[in-house]
Amino acid sequence: MNTMDSIRSDANRCFVCGPGNASGLQLKFRLQDDECVSTFTPGELHCGYDGITHGGIIFSVLDDVMANWLYLRGMKAVTAKCDIRFKSSLPTGESVSVRSWCTRQRGPLAMLSAEMRIISTNMLISECDASFMIQK
C-alpha cells in the first residue's frame, strides 16, 4: 500500500486525511521514494488572523504527513512528542507541499521529520521532528 486508496475504517473521520469528515481537510498522502508527500491550499476557514493560516492547522498537517509515512507502510502509530519550528507565516490561498521522512526506528518508537514549503517560492514555512509510538 503506497497511497491512501484503501484507508482504514478507523481513520475515516480524521480531520486532516479522513474522506468521511466533511469538515476536514481531506488531504491525500502518497509515498514517493523514502518520503510521504502531499499538497494543501489553506482557505479563509483555516485562519488565525485574517489572511494567515492558523498554526494549529499547520501543525496538524505536518503531524499527519509523518503519521502517514508509517500508515502507508502498514503501521498504525500515535504521536508521542513533537517539536515544531515556525519559520514564516502562511498566507491563505498559497499552495504548500508537505513531506516527511523517517530518521530512526527502534522497537515501538519511530522518529520522523517533516517540512512545509510554499510551492511557488520554495519558502520554508515550518519544520518539525516527532516521535511516534507504533501500536500493536
mmCIF file of C-alpha atoms in Angstrom:
data_model
loop_
_atom_site.group_PDB
_atom_site.id
_atom_site.type_symbol
_atom_site.label_atom_id
_atom_site.label_comp_id
_atom_site.label_asym_id
_atom_site.label_seq_id
_atom_site.Cartn_x
_atom_site.Cartn_y
_atom_site.Cartn_z
ATOM 1 C CA MET A 1 0.000 0.000 0.000
ATOM 2 C CA ASN A 2 1.627 3.287 -1.029
ATOM 3 C CA THR A 3 -1.393 5.556 -1.487
ATOM 4 C CA MET A 4 -4.471 6.266 0.568
ATOM 5 C CA ASP A 5 -6.801 4.387 -1.802
ATOM 6 C CA SER A 6 -7.689 1.871 0.887
ATOM 7 C CA ILE A 7 -7.836 3.983 4.051
ATOM 8 C CA ARG A 8 -8.607 2.135 7.260
ATOM 9 C CA SER A 9 -12.130 2.429 8.555
ATOM 10 C CA ASP A 10 -10.744 3.644 11.913
ATOM 11 C CA ALA A 11 -9.204 6.723 10.237
ATOM 12 C CA ASN A 12 -12.175 7.658 8.046
ATOM 13 C CA ARG A 13 -13.036 10.700 10.184
ATOM 14 C CA CYS A 14 -9.506 12.022 10.641
ATOM 15 C CA PHE A 15 -9.595 15.835 10.481
ATOM 16 C CA VAL A 16 -6.604 16.013 8.127
ATOM 17 C CA CYS A 17 -6.985 12.994 5.834
ATOM 18 C CA GLY A 18 -10.335 11.335 6.538
ATOM 19 C CA PRO A 19 -12.557 11.156 3.451
ATOM 20 C CA GLY A 20 -15.575 10.731 5.739
ATOM 21 C CA ASN A 21 -15.008 14.061 7.526
ATOM 22 C CA ALA A 22 -16.857 16.717 5.525
ATOM 23 C CA SER A 23 -15.427 19.450 7.800
ATOM 24 C CA GLY A 24 -11.860 18.164 7.474
ATOM 25 C CA LEU A 25 -9.030 18.959 5.083
ATOM 26 C CA GLN A 26 -9.278 15.618 3.200
ATOM 27 C CA LEU A 27 -5.621 15.590 2.169
ATOM 28 C CA LYS A 28 -4.367 12.631 0.169
ATOM 29 C CA PHE A 29 -0.928 11.315 1.064
ATOM 30 C CA ARG A 30 1.327 9.102 -1.026
ATOM 31 C CA LEU A 31 4.757 7.570 -0.784
ATOM 32 C CA GLN A 32 7.417 8.968 -3.072
ATOM 33 C CA ASP A 33 10.747 7.212 -2.720
ATOM 34 C CA ASP A 34 11.557 7.307 1.022
ATOM 35 C CA GLU A 35 9.143 10.148 1.792
ATOM 36 C CA CYS A 36 5.435 10.687 2.345
ATOM 37 C CA VAL A 37 4.143 13.717 0.432
ATOM 38 C CA SER A 38 1.027 15.794 -0.185
ATOM 39 C CA THR A 39 -0.100 19.303 -1.082
ATOM 40 C CA PHE A 40 -2.540 21.665 0.609
ATOM 41 C CA THR A 41 -4.035 25.091 -0.059
ATOM 42 C CA PRO A 42 -5.397 26.731 3.108
ATOM 43 C CA GLY A 43 -8.552 28.804 2.780
ATOM 44 C CA GLU A 44 -10.242 31.513 4.811
ATOM 45 C CA LEU A 45 -11.760 28.886 7.140
ATOM 46 C CA HIS A 46 -8.221 27.954 8.223
ATOM 47 C CA CYS A 47 -7.236 31.406 9.558
ATOM 48 C CA GLY A 48 -5.919 32.556 12.867
ATOM 49 C CA TYR A 49 -5.513 36.217 11.965
ATOM 50 C CA ASP A 50 -7.302 37.312 8.787
ATOM 51 C CA GLY A 51 -5.396 36.027 5.772
ATOM 52 C CA ILE A 52 -2.908 33.985 7.851
ATOM 53 C CA THR A 53 -3.211 30.224 8.303
ATOM 54 C CA HIS A 54 -3.645 29.147 11.935
ATOM 55 C CA GLY A 55 -0.554 27.478 13.400
ATOM 56 C CA GLY A 56 -2.670 24.590 14.664
ATOM 57 C CA ILE A 57 -3.682 23.767 11.091
ATOM 58 C CA ILE A 58 -0.024 23.819 10.020
ATOM 59 C CA PHE A 59 0.898 21.562 12.940
ATOM 60 C CA SER A 60 -1.957 19.147 12.180
ATOM 61 C CA VAL A 61 -0.912 18.781 8.538
ATOM 62 C CA LEU A 62 2.732 18.153 9.488
ATOM 63 C CA ASP A 63 1.724 15.673 12.197
ATOM 64 C CA ASP A 64 -0.430 13.781 9.708
ATOM 65 C CA VAL A 65 2.178 13.628 6.931
ATOM 66 C CA MET A 66 4.507 11.979 9.457
ATOM 67 C CA ALA A 67 1.824 9.593 10.752
ATOM 68 C CA ASN A 68 1.013 8.655 7.167
ATOM 69 C CA TRP A 69 4.666 7.842 6.467
ATOM 70 C CA LEU A 70 4.067 4.999 8.928
ATOM 71 C CA TYR A 71 0.453 4.224 7.964
ATOM 72 C CA LEU A 72 1.242 3.785 4.271
ATOM 73 C CA ARG A 73 3.838 1.213 5.321
ATOM 74 C CA GLY A 74 1.253 -0.728 7.309
ATOM 75 C CA MET A 75 1.933 0.713 10.777
ATOM 76 C CA LYS A 76 -0.649 2.386 12.986
ATOM 77 C CA ALA A 77 1.002 4.964 15.261
ATOM 78 C CA VAL A 78 0.206 7.862 17.567
ATOM 79 C CA THR A 79 2.262 10.972 18.256
ATOM 80 C CA ALA A 80 4.364 10.746 21.414
ATOM 81 C CA LYS A 81 6.237 14.058 21.150
ATOM 82 C CA CYS A 82 6.620 16.793 18.539
ATOM 83 C CA ASP A 83 8.945 19.787 18.290
ATOM 84 C CA ILE A 84 7.714 22.276 15.677
ATOM 85 C CA ARG A 85 9.528 25.356 14.430
ATOM 86 C CA PHE A 86 7.598 28.017 12.546
ATOM 87 C CA LYS A 87 9.839 29.868 10.093
ATOM 88 C CA SER A 88 7.289 32.086 8.341
ATOM 89 C CA SER A 89 3.566 32.752 8.375
ATOM 90 C CA LEU A 90 1.468 31.075 5.679
ATOM 91 C CA PRO A 91 -0.943 33.333 3.785
ATOM 92 C CA THR A 92 -4.259 31.711 2.943
ATOM 93 C CA GLY A 93 -4.562 30.763 -0.716
ATOM 94 C CA GLU A 94 -0.870 29.789 -1.004
ATOM 95 C CA SER A 95 -0.415 26.159 -2.035
ATOM 96 C CA VAL A 96 2.146 24.261 0.008
ATOM 97 C CA SER A 97 3.896 20.939 -0.266
ATOM 98 C CA VAL A 98 4.484 18.778 2.790
ATOM 99 C CA ARG A 99 6.907 15.917 3.096
ATOM 100 C CA SER A 100 8.066 13.588 5.835
ATOM 101 C CA TRP A 101 10.792 11.015 6.286
ATOM 102 C CA CYS A 102 11.889 8.584 8.970
ATOM 103 C CA THR A 103 15.155 9.363 10.725
ATOM 104 C CA ARG A 104 15.224 6.360 13.067
ATOM 105 C CA GLN A 105 13.125 3.433 14.174
ATOM 106 C CA ARG A 106 13.799 1.359 17.256
ATOM 107 C CA GLY A 107 11.292 -1.052 18.743
ATOM 108 C CA PRO A 108 7.894 0.584 19.180
ATOM 109 C CA LEU A 109 9.266 4.111 18.589
ATOM 110 C CA ALA A 110 9.793 5.831 15.257
ATOM 111 C CA MET A 111 11.398 9.246 14.864
ATOM 112 C CA LEU A 112 10.298 11.301 11.877
ATOM 113 C CA SER A 113 10.877 14.764 10.452
ATOM 114 C CA ALA A 114 8.658 16.881 8.218
ATOM 115 C CA GLU A 115 8.563 20.228 6.496
ATOM 116 C CA MET A 116 6.068 22.506 4.757
ATOM 117 C CA ARG A 117 7.087 24.778 1.867
ATOM 118 C CA ILE A 118 5.226 27.229 -0.368
ATOM 119 C CA ILE A 119 5.195 25.590 -3.793
ATOM 120 C CA SER A 120 5.634 28.760 -5.868
ATOM 121 C CA THR A 121 8.704 30.056 -3.983
ATOM 122 C CA ASN A 122 10.043 27.007 -2.100
ATOM 123 C CA MET A 123 9.909 29.152 1.084
ATOM 124 C CA LEU A 124 10.102 27.078 4.259
ATOM 125 C CA ILE A 125 7.023 27.679 6.416
ATOM 126 C CA SER A 126 7.578 25.151 9.163
ATOM 127 C CA GLU A 127 9.591 22.083 10.087
ATOM 128 C CA CYS A 128 9.297 19.576 12.875
ATOM 129 C CA ASP A 129 10.723 16.461 14.448
ATOM 130 C CA ALA A 130 8.500 13.947 16.202
ATOM 131 C CA SER A 131 8.441 10.598 17.952
ATOM 132 C CA PHE A 132 5.616 8.167 17.245
ATOM 133 C CA MET A 133 4.524 5.132 19.250
ATOM 134 C CA ILE A 134 3.756 2.252 16.906
ATOM 135 C CA GLN A 135 0.590 0.445 18.002
ATOM 136 C CA LYS A 136 0.201 -3.325 18.001
#
